[in-house]
PDB file of C-alpha atoms in Angstrom:
ATOM      1  CA  SER A   4      11.298   6.412  -7.972  1.00  0.00           C
ATOM      2  CA  GLN A   5       7.567   6.681  -7.560  1.00  0.00           C
ATOM      3  CA  GLN A   6       5.630   5.279 -10.474  1.00  0.00           C
ATOM      4  CA  GLY A   7       2.350   7.031  -9.778  1.00  0.00           C
ATOM      5  CA  GLU A   8       1.661  10.669  -9.176  1.00  0.00           C
ATOM      6  CA  GLU A   9      -1.768  11.642  -7.931  1.00  0.00           C
ATOM      7  CA  ASP A  10      -3.429  14.970  -8.162  1.00  0.00           C
ATOM      8  CA  PRO A  11      -4.733  16.819  -6.411  1.00  0.00           C
ATOM      9  CA  GLN A  12      -2.682  16.214  -3.286  1.00  0.00           C
ATOM     10  CA  ALA A  13      -5.663  17.261  -1.208  1.00  0.00           C
ATOM     11  CA  LEU A  14      -9.347  17.654  -1.998  1.00  0.00           C
ATOM     12  CA  SER A  15     -12.066  19.097   0.192  1.00  0.00           C
ATOM     13  CA  ILE A  16     -15.737  18.726  -0.752  1.00  0.00           C
ATOM     14  CA  GLN A  17     -19.222  18.649   0.753  1.00  0.00           C
ATOM     15  CA  GLU A  18     -21.262  15.509   1.281  1.00  0.00           C
ATOM     16  CA  GLY A  19     -23.216  14.615  -1.828  1.00  0.00           C
ATOM     17  CA  GLU A  20     -20.666  16.076  -4.214  1.00  0.00           C
ATOM     18  CA  ASN A  21     -18.519  13.992  -6.530  1.00  0.00           C
ATOM     19  CA  ALA A  22     -14.774  13.617  -5.986  1.00  0.00           C
ATOM     20  CA  THR A  23     -12.329  13.023  -8.810  1.00  0.00           C
ATOM     21  CA  MET A  24      -8.730  12.007  -8.282  1.00  0.00           C
ATOM     22  CA  ASN A  25      -6.157  11.523 -11.001  1.00  0.00           C
ATOM     23  CA  CYS A  26      -3.080   9.347 -11.265  1.00  0.00           C
ATOM     24  CA  SER A  27      -0.263   9.428 -13.794  1.00  0.00           C
ATOM     25  CA  TYR A  28       2.453   6.838 -14.225  1.00  0.00           C
ATOM     26  CA  LYS A  29       5.627   6.458 -16.238  1.00  0.00           C
ATOM     27  CA  THR A  30       6.111   2.928 -17.545  1.00  0.00           C
ATOM     28  CA  SER A  31       3.907   0.276 -19.089  1.00  0.00           C
ATOM     29  CA  ILE A  32       1.679  -1.603 -16.680  1.00  0.00           C
ATOM     30  CA  ASN A  33      -0.168  -4.868 -16.325  1.00  0.00           C
ATOM     31  CA  ASN A  34      -2.871  -3.313 -14.174  1.00  0.00           C
ATOM     32  CA  LEU A  35      -3.571  -0.287 -11.999  1.00  0.00           C
ATOM     33  CA  GLN A  36      -5.210  -0.437  -8.585  1.00  0.00           C
ATOM     34  CA  TRP A  37      -6.753   2.068  -6.222  1.00  0.00           C
ATOM     35  CA  TYR A  38      -6.525   1.769  -2.443  1.00  0.00           C
ATOM     36  CA  ARG A  39      -7.989   3.734   0.471  1.00  0.00           C
ATOM     37  CA  GLN A  40      -6.249   4.423   3.756  1.00  0.00           C
ATOM     38  CA  ASN A  41      -8.061   5.760   6.798  1.00  0.00           C
ATOM     39  CA  SER A  42      -6.007   7.779   9.300  1.00  0.00           C
ATOM     40  CA  GLY A  43      -2.647   6.064   8.765  1.00  0.00           C
ATOM     41  CA  ARG A  44      -4.063   2.585   9.126  1.00  0.00           C
ATOM     42  CA  GLY A  45      -3.887  -0.354   6.731  1.00  0.00           C
ATOM     43  CA  LEU A  46      -4.860   0.050   3.119  1.00  0.00           C
ATOM     44  CA  VAL A  47      -8.077  -1.305   1.671  1.00  0.00           C
ATOM     45  CA  HIS A  48      -8.201  -2.442  -1.921  1.00  0.00           C
ATOM     46  CA  LEU A  49     -10.945  -0.630  -3.844  1.00  0.00           C
ATOM     47  CA  ILE A  50     -10.744  -1.566  -7.486  1.00  0.00           C
ATOM     48  CA  LEU A  51      -8.384  -3.001 -10.107  1.00  0.00           C
ATOM     49  CA  ILE A  52      -8.391  -2.106 -13.775  1.00  0.00           C
ATOM     50  CA  ARG A  53      -6.383  -4.106 -16.289  1.00  0.00           C
ATOM     51  CA  SER A  54      -4.285  -2.529 -19.006  1.00  0.00           C
ATOM     52  CA  ASN A  55      -6.741  -3.660 -21.693  1.00  0.00           C
ATOM     53  CA  GLU A  56      -9.733  -2.107 -19.903  1.00  0.00           C
ATOM     54  CA  ARG A  57     -10.811   1.507 -20.224  1.00  0.00           C
ATOM     55  CA  GLU A  58     -13.453   1.863 -17.539  1.00  0.00           C
ATOM     56  CA  LYS A  59     -14.652  -0.045 -14.529  1.00  0.00           C
ATOM     57  CA  HIS A  60     -17.399   0.493 -11.975  1.00  0.00           C
ATOM     58  CA  SER A  61     -17.866  -0.707  -8.426  1.00  0.00           C
ATOM     59  CA  GLY A  62     -20.768   0.759  -6.469  1.00  0.00           C
ATOM     60  CA  ARG A  63     -20.155   4.523  -6.223  1.00  0.00           C
ATOM     61  CA  LEU A  64     -16.671   4.166  -7.693  1.00  0.00           C
ATOM     62  CA  ARG A  65     -15.776   4.666 -11.334  1.00  0.00           C
ATOM     63  CA  VAL A  66     -12.239   4.175 -12.601  1.00  0.00           C
ATOM     64  CA  THR A  67     -10.924   5.036 -16.028  1.00  0.00           C
ATOM     65  CA  LEU A  68      -7.604   4.134 -17.592  1.00  0.00           C
ATOM     66  CA  ASP A  69      -5.930   5.777 -20.564  1.00  0.00           C
ATOM     67  CA  THR A  70      -2.776   3.834 -21.372  1.00  0.00           C
ATOM     68  CA  SER A  71      -1.843   6.197 -24.206  1.00  0.00           C
ATOM     69  CA  LYS A  72      -1.645   9.037 -21.691  1.00  0.00           C
ATOM     70  CA  LYS A  73      -0.446   6.787 -18.873  1.00  0.00           C
ATOM     71  CA  SER A  74      -3.147   8.109 -16.600  1.00  0.00           C
ATOM     72  CA  SER A  75      -6.108   6.952 -14.551  1.00  0.00           C
ATOM     73  CA  SER A  76      -8.898   8.650 -12.668  1.00  0.00           C
ATOM     74  CA  LEU A  77     -11.008   7.608  -9.706  1.00  0.00           C
ATOM     75  CA  LEU A  78     -14.467   9.129  -9.363  1.00  0.00           C
ATOM     76  CA  ILE A  79     -16.442   8.782  -6.154  1.00  0.00           C
ATOM     77  CA  THR A  80     -20.039   9.803  -6.671  1.00  0.00           C
ATOM     78  CA  ALA A  81     -22.406  11.147  -4.008  1.00  0.00           C
ATOM     79  CA  SER A  82     -19.627  11.321  -1.457  1.00  0.00           C
ATOM     80  CA  ARG A  83     -20.191  10.695   2.253  1.00  0.00           C
ATOM     81  CA  ALA A  84     -18.290  11.811   5.330  1.00  0.00           C
ATOM     82  CA  ALA A  85     -17.133   8.188   5.693  1.00  0.00           C
ATOM     83  CA  ASP A  86     -15.262   8.549   2.384  1.00  0.00           C
ATOM     84  CA  THR A  87     -12.787  10.846   4.152  1.00  0.00           C
ATOM     85  CA  ALA A  88      -9.442   9.102   3.684  1.00  0.00           C
ATOM     86  CA  SER A  89      -6.266   9.072   1.614  1.00  0.00           C
ATOM     87  CA  TYR A  90      -6.522   7.429  -1.782  1.00  0.00           C
ATOM     88  CA  PHE A  91      -3.548   5.859  -3.537  1.00  0.00           C
ATOM     89  CA  CYS A  92      -3.090   4.489  -6.998  1.00  0.00           C
ATOM     90  CA  ALA A  93      -0.688   1.591  -7.407  1.00  0.00           C
ATOM     91  CA  THR A  94       0.733   0.155 -10.583  1.00  0.00           C
ATOM     92  CA  ASP A  95       1.641  -3.448 -11.236  1.00  0.00           C
ATOM     93  CA  GLN A  96       4.191  -3.887 -13.996  1.00  0.00           C
ATOM     94  CA  ASN A  97       4.370  -7.658 -13.871  1.00  0.00           C
ATOM     95  CA  SER A  98       2.107 -10.305 -15.290  1.00  0.00           C
ATOM     96  CA  GLY A  99       3.296 -12.630 -12.536  1.00  0.00           C
ATOM     97  CA  TYR A 100       3.060 -11.909  -8.833  1.00  0.00           C
ATOM     98  CA  SER A 101       2.175  -8.364  -7.946  1.00  0.00           C
ATOM     99  CA  THR A 102       4.913  -5.984  -6.825  1.00  0.00           C
ATOM    100  CA  LEU A 103       3.091  -2.710  -6.510  1.00  0.00           C
ATOM    101  CA  THR A 104       4.460   0.801  -6.872  1.00  0.00           C
ATOM    102  CA  PHE A 105       2.361   3.364  -5.053  1.00  0.00           C
ATOM    103  CA  GLY A 106       1.698   6.972  -5.927  1.00  0.00           C
ATOM    104  CA  LYS A 107       1.852   9.822  -3.447  1.00  0.00           C
ATOM    105  CA  GLY A 108      -1.853   9.798  -2.730  1.00  0.00           C
ATOM    106  CA  THR A 109      -4.740  12.240  -2.542  1.00  0.00           C
ATOM    107  CA  MET A 110      -6.138  13.210   0.838  1.00  0.00           C
ATOM    108  CA  LEU A 111      -9.916  13.562   0.548  1.00  0.00           C
ATOM    109  CA  LEU A 112     -11.954  15.418   3.164  1.00  0.00           C
ATOM    110  CA  VAL A 113     -15.726  15.175   2.901  1.00  0.00           C
ATOM    111  CA  SER A 114     -17.562  17.596   5.164  1.00  0.00           C
ATOM    112  CA  PRO A 115     -21.117  16.954   6.369  1.00  0.00           C
TER     113      PRO A 115
ATOM    114  CA  SER B  21      -9.979 -11.876   1.526  1.00  0.00           C
ATOM    115  CA  ALA B  22      -7.356 -12.687   4.153  1.00  0.00           C
ATOM    116  CA  VAL B  23      -7.435 -11.280   7.678  1.00  0.00           C
ATOM    117  CA  ILE B  24      -4.051  -9.916   8.683  1.00  0.00           C
ATOM    118  CA  SER B  25      -2.875  -8.891  12.119  1.00  0.00           C
ATOM    119  CA  GLN B  26       0.283  -7.068  13.141  1.00  0.00           C
ATOM    120  CA  LYS B  27       2.010  -6.794  16.475  1.00  0.00           C
ATOM    121  CA  PRO B  28       2.724  -4.388  18.014  1.00  0.00           C
ATOM    122  CA  SER B  29       0.238  -1.816  16.753  1.00  0.00           C
ATOM    123  CA  ARG B  30       2.556   0.951  17.899  1.00  0.00           C
ATOM    124  CA  ASP B  31       5.757   1.442  19.828  1.00  0.00           C
ATOM    125  CA  ILE B  32       8.106   4.144  20.985  1.00  0.00           C
ATOM    126  CA  CYS B  33      11.730   3.046  20.932  1.00  0.00           C
ATOM    127  CA  GLN B  34      15.087   4.449  21.868  1.00  0.00           C
ATOM    128  CA  ARG B  35      17.720   5.242  19.285  1.00  0.00           C
ATOM    129  CA  GLY B  36      20.116   2.334  18.713  1.00  0.00           C
ATOM    130  CA  THR B  37      17.692  -0.396  19.719  1.00  0.00           C
ATOM    131  CA  SER B  38      15.852  -2.905  17.501  1.00  0.00           C
ATOM    132  CA  LEU B  39      12.188  -3.772  17.136  1.00  0.00           C
ATOM    133  CA  THR B  40      10.651  -6.885  15.632  1.00  0.00           C
ATOM    134  CA  ILE B  41       7.239  -6.570  14.025  1.00  0.00           C
ATOM    135  CA  GLN B  42       5.073  -9.631  13.507  1.00  0.00           C
ATOM    136  CA  CYS B  43       2.578 -10.249  10.720  1.00  0.00           C
ATOM    137  CA  GLN B  44       0.073 -13.108  10.998  1.00  0.00           C
ATOM    138  CA  VAL B  45      -2.389 -14.162   8.296  1.00  0.00           C
ATOM    139  CA  ASP B  46      -5.460 -16.318   8.901  1.00  0.00           C
ATOM    140  CA  SER B  47      -4.863 -18.428   5.780  1.00  0.00           C
ATOM    141  CA  GLN B  48      -1.957 -19.615   3.692  1.00  0.00           C
ATOM    142  CA  VAL B  49      -0.764 -17.047   1.165  1.00  0.00           C
ATOM    143  CA  THR B  50       1.797 -17.116  -1.598  1.00  0.00           C
ATOM    144  CA  MET B  51       3.406 -13.728  -1.205  1.00  0.00           C
ATOM    145  CA  MET B  52       4.053 -11.503   1.786  1.00  0.00           C
ATOM    146  CA  PHE B  53       5.442  -7.999   1.525  1.00  0.00           C
ATOM    147  CA  TRP B  54       6.746  -5.366   3.900  1.00  0.00           C
ATOM    148  CA  TYR B  55       6.237  -1.644   3.260  1.00  0.00           C
ATOM    149  CA  ARG B  56       7.348   1.524   4.986  1.00  0.00           C
ATOM    150  CA  GLN B  57       5.232   4.673   5.057  1.00  0.00           C
ATOM    151  CA  GLN B  58       7.085   7.701   6.353  1.00  0.00           C
ATOM    152  CA  PRO B  59       5.014  10.529   7.876  1.00  0.00           C
ATOM    153  CA  GLY B  60       2.764  12.119   5.273  1.00  0.00           C
ATOM    154  CA  GLN B  61       4.256  10.019   2.514  1.00  0.00           C
ATOM    155  CA  SER B  62       3.249   7.126   0.302  1.00  0.00           C
ATOM    156  CA  LEU B  63       4.189   3.490   0.710  1.00  0.00           C
ATOM    157  CA  THR B  64       7.621   2.198  -0.245  1.00  0.00           C
ATOM    158  CA  LEU B  65       8.238  -1.512  -0.659  1.00  0.00           C
ATOM    159  CA  ILE B  66      11.023  -2.750   1.609  1.00  0.00           C
ATOM    160  CA  ALA B  67      11.129  -6.387   0.601  1.00  0.00           C
ATOM    161  CA  THR B  68       9.263  -9.496  -0.425  1.00  0.00           C
ATOM    162  CA  ALA B  69       9.309 -12.137   2.294  1.00  0.00           C
ATOM    163  CA  ASN B  70      10.014 -15.538   0.772  1.00  0.00           C
ATOM    164  CA  GLN B  71       9.000 -18.685   2.600  1.00  0.00           C
ATOM    165  CA  GLY B  72      12.035 -20.786   3.440  1.00  0.00           C
ATOM    166  CA  SER B  73      14.591 -18.514   1.802  1.00  0.00           C
ATOM    167  CA  GLU B  74      16.110 -15.071   2.079  1.00  0.00           C
ATOM    168  CA  ALA B  75      13.882 -12.079   1.457  1.00  0.00           C
ATOM    169  CA  THR B  76      14.165 -10.092  -1.769  1.00  0.00           C
ATOM    170  CA  TYR B  77      15.044  -6.491  -0.930  1.00  0.00           C
ATOM    171  CA  GLU B  78      14.268  -3.388  -2.941  1.00  0.00           C
ATOM    172  CA  SER B  79      16.869  -0.820  -3.846  1.00  0.00           C
ATOM    173  CA  GLY B  80      17.885   1.201  -0.802  1.00  0.00           C
ATOM    174  CA  PHE B  81      17.005  -1.495   1.741  1.00  0.00           C
ATOM    175  CA  VAL B  82      19.469  -4.033   3.124  1.00  0.00           C
ATOM    176  CA  ILE B  83      19.200  -7.194   5.149  1.00  0.00           C
ATOM    177  CA  ASP B  84      21.443  -5.936   7.963  1.00  0.00           C
ATOM    178  CA  LYS B  85      19.073  -3.051   8.647  1.00  0.00           C
ATOM    179  CA  PHE B  86      15.772  -4.856   7.960  1.00  0.00           C
ATOM    180  CA  PRO B  87      16.172  -8.600   8.555  1.00  0.00           C
ATOM    181  CA  ILE B  88      13.044 -10.518   7.584  1.00  0.00           C
ATOM    182  CA  SER B  89      11.924 -14.016   8.402  1.00  0.00           C
ATOM    183  CA  ARG B  90       9.138 -16.101   6.932  1.00  0.00           C
ATOM    184  CA  PRO B  91       9.126 -19.536   8.520  1.00  0.00           C
ATOM    185  CA  ASN B  92       5.795 -20.640   7.015  1.00  0.00           C
ATOM    186  CA  LEU B  93       2.966 -19.529   4.716  1.00  0.00           C
ATOM    187  CA  THR B  94       1.053 -17.563   7.352  1.00  0.00           C
ATOM    188  CA  PHE B  95       3.686 -15.688   9.369  1.00  0.00           C
ATOM    189  CA  SER B  96       6.504 -13.208   8.837  1.00  0.00           C
ATOM    190  CA  THR B  97       8.601 -10.834  10.925  1.00  0.00           C
ATOM    191  CA  LEU B  98      10.395  -7.620  10.077  1.00  0.00           C
ATOM    192  CA  THR B  99      13.117  -6.301  12.380  1.00  0.00           C
ATOM    193  CA  VAL B 100      14.132  -2.669  12.283  1.00  0.00           C
ATOM    194  CA  SER B 101      17.715  -2.703  13.568  1.00  0.00           C
ATOM    195  CA  ASN B 102      19.863  -0.033  15.193  1.00  0.00           C
ATOM    196  CA  MET B 103      17.034   2.444  14.939  1.00  0.00           C
ATOM    197  CA  SER B 104      17.383   6.170  14.371  1.00  0.00           C
ATOM    198  CA  PRO B 105      14.677   8.873  14.342  1.00  0.00           C
ATOM    199  CA  GLU B 106      14.611   8.566  10.528  1.00  0.00           C
ATOM    200  CA  ASP B 107      13.117   5.084  10.979  1.00  0.00           C
ATOM    201  CA  SER B 108       9.973   6.600  12.510  1.00  0.00           C
ATOM    202  CA  SER B 109       7.282   5.358  10.145  1.00  0.00           C
ATOM    203  CA  ILE B 110       4.302   3.116   9.770  1.00  0.00           C
ATOM    204  CA  TYR B 111       5.367  -0.384   8.768  1.00  0.00           C
ATOM    205  CA  LEU B 112       2.784  -2.450   6.912  1.00  0.00           C
ATOM    206  CA  CYS B 113       2.706  -6.038   5.806  1.00  0.00           C
ATOM    207  CA  SER B 114       0.588  -7.156   2.907  1.00  0.00           C
ATOM    208  CA  VAL B 115      -0.251 -10.464   1.276  1.00  0.00           C
ATOM    209  CA  THR B 116      -1.451 -11.859  -1.991  1.00  0.00           C
ATOM    210  CA  SER B 117      -1.808 -15.261  -3.565  1.00  0.00           C
ATOM    211  CA  THR B 118      -1.210 -16.905  -6.913  1.00  0.00           C
ATOM    212  CA  GLY B 119      -3.626 -15.631  -9.524  1.00  0.00           C
ATOM    213  CA  LEU B 120      -4.429 -12.467  -7.586  1.00  0.00           C
ATOM    214  CA  HIS B 121      -3.019  -9.035  -8.248  1.00  0.00           C
ATOM    215  CA  GLU B 122      -4.605  -7.082  -5.406  1.00  0.00           C
ATOM    216  CA  GLN B 123      -2.908  -7.053  -2.029  1.00  0.00           C
ATOM    217  CA  TYR B 124      -4.461  -7.216   1.424  1.00  0.00           C
ATOM    218  CA  PHE B 125      -2.867  -5.117   4.128  1.00  0.00           C
ATOM    219  CA  GLY B 126      -2.403  -5.447   7.826  1.00  0.00           C
ATOM    220  CA  PRO B 127      -3.384  -2.541  10.106  1.00  0.00           C
ATOM    221  CA  GLY B 128       0.211  -1.315  10.335  1.00  0.00           C
ATOM    222  CA  THR B 129       2.732  -0.734  13.126  1.00  0.00           C
ATOM    223  CA  ARG B 130       3.350   2.882  14.015  1.00  0.00           C
ATOM    224  CA  LEU B 131       6.966   3.246  15.149  1.00  0.00           C
ATOM    225  CA  THR B 132       8.402   6.330  16.800  1.00  0.00           C
ATOM    226  CA  VAL B 133      12.129   6.471  17.491  1.00  0.00           C
ATOM    227  CA  THR B 134      13.357   8.992  20.026  1.00  0.00           C
TER     228      THR B 134
END
């Protein structure tokens, strides 16, 4: 079964606005990752947050992790039309090699 | 990060036939994975391709339907056998190496079965 569940399923905003996507999961994790997928192409790794971290930043991206609630959020600030894509969270339960379990994804549309 | 290519990028196949998808990496990697993404859905792991040994399949996927080869540390193939329209999906390979947790994905193969 899917480990991660994102919400919302779809999000439509204007350029310059912030976009927040949420992810919930069911079992304990080693780390949680966020990926972007443009138009059914390959996924691009965005950011990884470890289970002992609470917040992480990378450029316009901010990720939070609450292990007590088994949830994470991805914030994209000052969005651009080029941010239009599907965003997936993926959980890694192992401390060894990474077998990822992907959530259902949020489709983000940023309008100029 | 590794550069990954997949062939073919897309194909339209007849029911009952088989298609072999290739995944090539520009550097040696420890782990290679194959995923399926059905239309409008998320990614589901099919199997982990092991170099020099049989692949490790996830629940719901079997070797007879999805035979996988990995002859070396930079190349793997996935065959979709005896295809039906339900096999229409994007198939993606990904890689990672020891000490890394993030995966790097190929561009995907879009398969349509008619």
